[in-house]
JSON list of C-alpha atoms in Angstrom, two decimals:
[
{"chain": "C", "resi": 207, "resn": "UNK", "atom": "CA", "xyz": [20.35, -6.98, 12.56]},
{"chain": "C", "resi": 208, "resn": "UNK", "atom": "CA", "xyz": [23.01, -7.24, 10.08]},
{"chain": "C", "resi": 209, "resn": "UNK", "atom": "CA", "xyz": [22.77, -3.60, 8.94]},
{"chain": "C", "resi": 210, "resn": "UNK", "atom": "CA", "xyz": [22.86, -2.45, 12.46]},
{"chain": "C", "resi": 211, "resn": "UNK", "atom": "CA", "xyz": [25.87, -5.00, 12.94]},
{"chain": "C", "resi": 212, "resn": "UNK", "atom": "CA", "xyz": [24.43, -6.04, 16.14]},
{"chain": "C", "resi": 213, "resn": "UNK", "atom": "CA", "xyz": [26.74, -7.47, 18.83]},
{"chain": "C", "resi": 214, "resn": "UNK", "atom": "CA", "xyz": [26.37, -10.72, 21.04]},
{"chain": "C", "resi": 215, "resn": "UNK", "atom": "CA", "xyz": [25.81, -8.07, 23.98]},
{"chain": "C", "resi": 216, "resn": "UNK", "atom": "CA", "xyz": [23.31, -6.11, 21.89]},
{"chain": "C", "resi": 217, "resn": "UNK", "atom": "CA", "xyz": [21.32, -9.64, 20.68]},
{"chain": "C", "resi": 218, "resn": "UNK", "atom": "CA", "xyz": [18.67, -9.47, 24.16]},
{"chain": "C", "resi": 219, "resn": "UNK", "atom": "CA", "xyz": [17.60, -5.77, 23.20]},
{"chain": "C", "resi": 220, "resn": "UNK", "atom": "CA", "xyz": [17.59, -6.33, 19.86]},
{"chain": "C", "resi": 221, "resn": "UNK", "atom": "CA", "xyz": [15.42, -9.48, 20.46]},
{"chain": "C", "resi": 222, "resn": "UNK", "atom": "CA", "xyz": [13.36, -7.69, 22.92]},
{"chain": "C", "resi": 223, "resn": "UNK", "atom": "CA", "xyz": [12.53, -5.60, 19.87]},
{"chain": "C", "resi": 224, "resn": "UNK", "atom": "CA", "xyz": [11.67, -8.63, 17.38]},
{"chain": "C", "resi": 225, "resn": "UNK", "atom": "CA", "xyz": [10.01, -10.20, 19.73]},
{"chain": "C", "resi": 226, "resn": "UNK", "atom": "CA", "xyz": [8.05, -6.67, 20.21]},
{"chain": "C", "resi": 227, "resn": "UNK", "atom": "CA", "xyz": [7.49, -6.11, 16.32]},
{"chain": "C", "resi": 228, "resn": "UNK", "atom": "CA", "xyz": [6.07, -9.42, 15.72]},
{"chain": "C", "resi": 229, "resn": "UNK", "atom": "CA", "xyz": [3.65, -9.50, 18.88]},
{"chain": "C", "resi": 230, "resn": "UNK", "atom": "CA", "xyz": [2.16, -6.24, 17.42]},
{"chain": "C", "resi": 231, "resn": "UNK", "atom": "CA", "xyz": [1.99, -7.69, 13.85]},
{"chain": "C", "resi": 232, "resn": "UNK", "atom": "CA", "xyz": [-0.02, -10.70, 15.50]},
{"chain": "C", "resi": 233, "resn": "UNK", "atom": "CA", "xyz": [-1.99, -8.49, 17.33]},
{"chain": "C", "resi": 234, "resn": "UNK", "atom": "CA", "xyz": [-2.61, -6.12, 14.73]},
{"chain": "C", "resi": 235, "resn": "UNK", "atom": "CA", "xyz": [-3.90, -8.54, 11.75]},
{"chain": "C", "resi": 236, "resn": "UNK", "atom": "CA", "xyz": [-6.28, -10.11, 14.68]},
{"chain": "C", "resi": 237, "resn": "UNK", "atom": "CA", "xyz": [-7.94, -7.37, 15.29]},
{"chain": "C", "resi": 238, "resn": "UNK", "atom": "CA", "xyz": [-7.97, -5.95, 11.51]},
{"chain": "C", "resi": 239, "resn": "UNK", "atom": "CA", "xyz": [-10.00, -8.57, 11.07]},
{"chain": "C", "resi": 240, "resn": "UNK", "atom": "CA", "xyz": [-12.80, -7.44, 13.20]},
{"chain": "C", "resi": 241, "resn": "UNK", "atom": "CA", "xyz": [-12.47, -3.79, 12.21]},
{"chain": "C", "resi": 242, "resn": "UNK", "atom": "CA", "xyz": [-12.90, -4.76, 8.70]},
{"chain": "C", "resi": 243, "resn": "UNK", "atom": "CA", "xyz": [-15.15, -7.70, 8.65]},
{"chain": "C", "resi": 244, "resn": "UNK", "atom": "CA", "xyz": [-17.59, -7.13, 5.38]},
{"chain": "C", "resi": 245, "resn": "UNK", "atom": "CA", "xyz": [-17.81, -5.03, 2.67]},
{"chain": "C", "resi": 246, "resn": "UNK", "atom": "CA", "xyz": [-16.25, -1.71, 3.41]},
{"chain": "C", "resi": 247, "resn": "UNK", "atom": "CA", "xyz": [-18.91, -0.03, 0.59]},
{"chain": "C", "resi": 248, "resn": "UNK", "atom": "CA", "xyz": [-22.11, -1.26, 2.52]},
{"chain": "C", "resi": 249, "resn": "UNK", "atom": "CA", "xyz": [-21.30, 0.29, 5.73]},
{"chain": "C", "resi": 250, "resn": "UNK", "atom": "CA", "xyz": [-22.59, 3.77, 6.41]},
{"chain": "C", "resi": 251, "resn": "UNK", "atom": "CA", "xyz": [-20.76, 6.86, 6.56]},
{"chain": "C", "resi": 252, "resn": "UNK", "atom": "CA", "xyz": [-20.61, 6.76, 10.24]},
{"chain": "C", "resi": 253, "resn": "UNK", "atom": "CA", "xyz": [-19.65, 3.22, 10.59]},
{"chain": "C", "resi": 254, "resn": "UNK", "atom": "CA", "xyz": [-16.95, 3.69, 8.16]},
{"chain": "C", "resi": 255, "resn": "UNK", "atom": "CA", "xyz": [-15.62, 6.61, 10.79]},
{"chain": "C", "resi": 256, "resn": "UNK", "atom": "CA", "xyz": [-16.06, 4.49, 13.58]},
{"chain": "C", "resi": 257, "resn": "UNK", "atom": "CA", "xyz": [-13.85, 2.00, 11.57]},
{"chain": "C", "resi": 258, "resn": "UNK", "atom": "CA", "xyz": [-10.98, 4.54, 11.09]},
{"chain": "C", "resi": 259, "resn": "UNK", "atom": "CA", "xyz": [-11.08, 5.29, 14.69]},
{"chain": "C", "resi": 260, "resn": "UNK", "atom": "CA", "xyz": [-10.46, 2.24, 15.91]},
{"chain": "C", "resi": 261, "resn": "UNK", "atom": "CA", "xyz": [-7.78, 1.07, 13.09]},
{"chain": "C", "resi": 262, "resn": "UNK", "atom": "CA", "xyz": [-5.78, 4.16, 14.43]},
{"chain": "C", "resi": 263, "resn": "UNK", "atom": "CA", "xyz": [-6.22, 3.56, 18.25]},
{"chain": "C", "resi": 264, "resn": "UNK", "atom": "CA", "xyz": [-4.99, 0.08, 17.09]},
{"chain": "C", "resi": 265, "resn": "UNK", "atom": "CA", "xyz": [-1.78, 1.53, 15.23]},
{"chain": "C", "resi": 266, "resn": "UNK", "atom": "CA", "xyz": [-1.10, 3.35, 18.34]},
{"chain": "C", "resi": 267, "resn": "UNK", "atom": "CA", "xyz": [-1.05, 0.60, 20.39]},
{"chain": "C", "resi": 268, "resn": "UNK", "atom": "CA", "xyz": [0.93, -1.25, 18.50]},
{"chain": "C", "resi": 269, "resn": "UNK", "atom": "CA", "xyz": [3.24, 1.78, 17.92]},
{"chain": "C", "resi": 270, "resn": "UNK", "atom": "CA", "xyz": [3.44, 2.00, 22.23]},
{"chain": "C", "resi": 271, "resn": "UNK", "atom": "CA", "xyz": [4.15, -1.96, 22.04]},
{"chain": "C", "resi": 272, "resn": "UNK", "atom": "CA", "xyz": [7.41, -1.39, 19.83]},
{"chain": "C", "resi": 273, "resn": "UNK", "atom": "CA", "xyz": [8.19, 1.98, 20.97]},
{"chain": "C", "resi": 274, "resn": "UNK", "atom": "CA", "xyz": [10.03, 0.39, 24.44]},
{"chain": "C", "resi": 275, "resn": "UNK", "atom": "CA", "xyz": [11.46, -2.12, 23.00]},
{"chain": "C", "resi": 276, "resn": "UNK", "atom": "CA", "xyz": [13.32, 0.11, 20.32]},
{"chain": "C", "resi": 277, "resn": "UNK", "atom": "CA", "xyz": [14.16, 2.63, 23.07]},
{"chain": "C", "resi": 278, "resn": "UNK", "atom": "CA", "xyz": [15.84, -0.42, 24.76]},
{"chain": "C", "resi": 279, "resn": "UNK", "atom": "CA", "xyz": [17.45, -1.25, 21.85]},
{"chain": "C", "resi": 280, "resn": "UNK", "atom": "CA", "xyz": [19.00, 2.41, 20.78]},
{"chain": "C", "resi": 281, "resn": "UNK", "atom": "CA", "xyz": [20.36, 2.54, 24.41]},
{"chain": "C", "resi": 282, "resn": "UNK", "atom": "CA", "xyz": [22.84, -0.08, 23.72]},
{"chain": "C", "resi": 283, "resn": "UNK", "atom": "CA", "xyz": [24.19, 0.94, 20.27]},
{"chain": "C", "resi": 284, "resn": "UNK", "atom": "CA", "xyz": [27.47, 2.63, 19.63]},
{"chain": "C", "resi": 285, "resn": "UNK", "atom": "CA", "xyz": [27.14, 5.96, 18.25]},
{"chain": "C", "resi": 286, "resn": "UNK", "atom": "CA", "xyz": [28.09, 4.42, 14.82]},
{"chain": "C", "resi": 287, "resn": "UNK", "atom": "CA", "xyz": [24.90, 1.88, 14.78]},
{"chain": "C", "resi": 288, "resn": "UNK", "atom": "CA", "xyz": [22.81, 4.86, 16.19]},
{"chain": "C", "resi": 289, "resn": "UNK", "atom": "CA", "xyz": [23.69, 6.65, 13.33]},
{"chain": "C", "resi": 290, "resn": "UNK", "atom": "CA", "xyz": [22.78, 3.81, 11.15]},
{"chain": "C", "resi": 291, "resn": "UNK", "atom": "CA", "xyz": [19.97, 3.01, 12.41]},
{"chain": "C", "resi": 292, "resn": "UNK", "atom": "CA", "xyz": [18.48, 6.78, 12.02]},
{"chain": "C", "resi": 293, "resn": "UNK", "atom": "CA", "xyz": [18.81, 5.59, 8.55]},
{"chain": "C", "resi": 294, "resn": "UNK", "atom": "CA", "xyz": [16.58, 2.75, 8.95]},
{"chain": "C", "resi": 295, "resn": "UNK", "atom": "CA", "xyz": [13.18, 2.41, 8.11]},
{"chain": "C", "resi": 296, "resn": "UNK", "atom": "CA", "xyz": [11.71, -0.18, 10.28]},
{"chain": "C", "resi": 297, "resn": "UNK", "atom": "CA", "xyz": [8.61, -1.91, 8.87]},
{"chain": "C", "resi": 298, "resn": "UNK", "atom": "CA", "xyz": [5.72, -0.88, 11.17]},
{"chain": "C", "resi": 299, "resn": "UNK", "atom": "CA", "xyz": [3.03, -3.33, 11.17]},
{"chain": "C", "resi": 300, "resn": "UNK", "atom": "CA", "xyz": [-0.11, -3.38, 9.15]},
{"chain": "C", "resi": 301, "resn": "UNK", "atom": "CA", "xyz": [0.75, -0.44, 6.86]},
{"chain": "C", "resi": 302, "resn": "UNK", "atom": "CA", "xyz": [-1.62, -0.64, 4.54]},
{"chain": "C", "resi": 303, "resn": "UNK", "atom": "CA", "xyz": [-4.34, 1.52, 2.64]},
{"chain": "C", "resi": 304, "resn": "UNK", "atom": "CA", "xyz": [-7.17, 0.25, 4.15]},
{"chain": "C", "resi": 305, "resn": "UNK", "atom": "CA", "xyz": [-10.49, 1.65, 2.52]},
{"chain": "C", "resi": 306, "resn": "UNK", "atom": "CA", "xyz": [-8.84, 5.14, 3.12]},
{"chain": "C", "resi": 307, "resn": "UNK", "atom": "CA", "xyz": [-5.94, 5.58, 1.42]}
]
């Protein structure tokens, strides 16, 4: 917020977007925890798949969640803070390795 040097008319958008980021985080470590409930090594090669798929379709979801929210946000800006904020990297949610990487 500071970097962007977000005004009092920009604070709903840019709270429509925290608001947005930290649903998705919520969501996301709730169902992380189902996807990888166990031992990642004892599953079978086709289970481990099946766990991949659904981690991404759960990154993309959370991705679509934020995704508005930003848009709504980078509407608002001045062409200064857009230019800033092409320089930011936002912290997507649940970035992690996972047994894949």
């Amino acid at each position: 917020k500071t970097e962007l040097k977000i005004t009092d008319a920009q604070s709903a958008a840019w709270n429509q977007l925290a608001d947005a980021i930290r649903t998705a985080a919520k969501h996301h470590n709730e169902r992380m925890k189902g996807i990888f409930a166990g031992n990642e090594r004892s599953k079978t090669l086709p289970e481990r798949v099946e766990a991949q798929e659904q981690f991404m379709s759960v990154r993309v979801e959370e991705i679509k969640l934020i995704k508005t929210a930003l848009k709504n946000l980078y509407a608002v800006l001045s062409d200064e803070q857009k230019k800033e904020a092409d320089e930011v990297d936002i912290p997507m949610v649940g970035m992690m390795g996972g047994p894949w990487g």
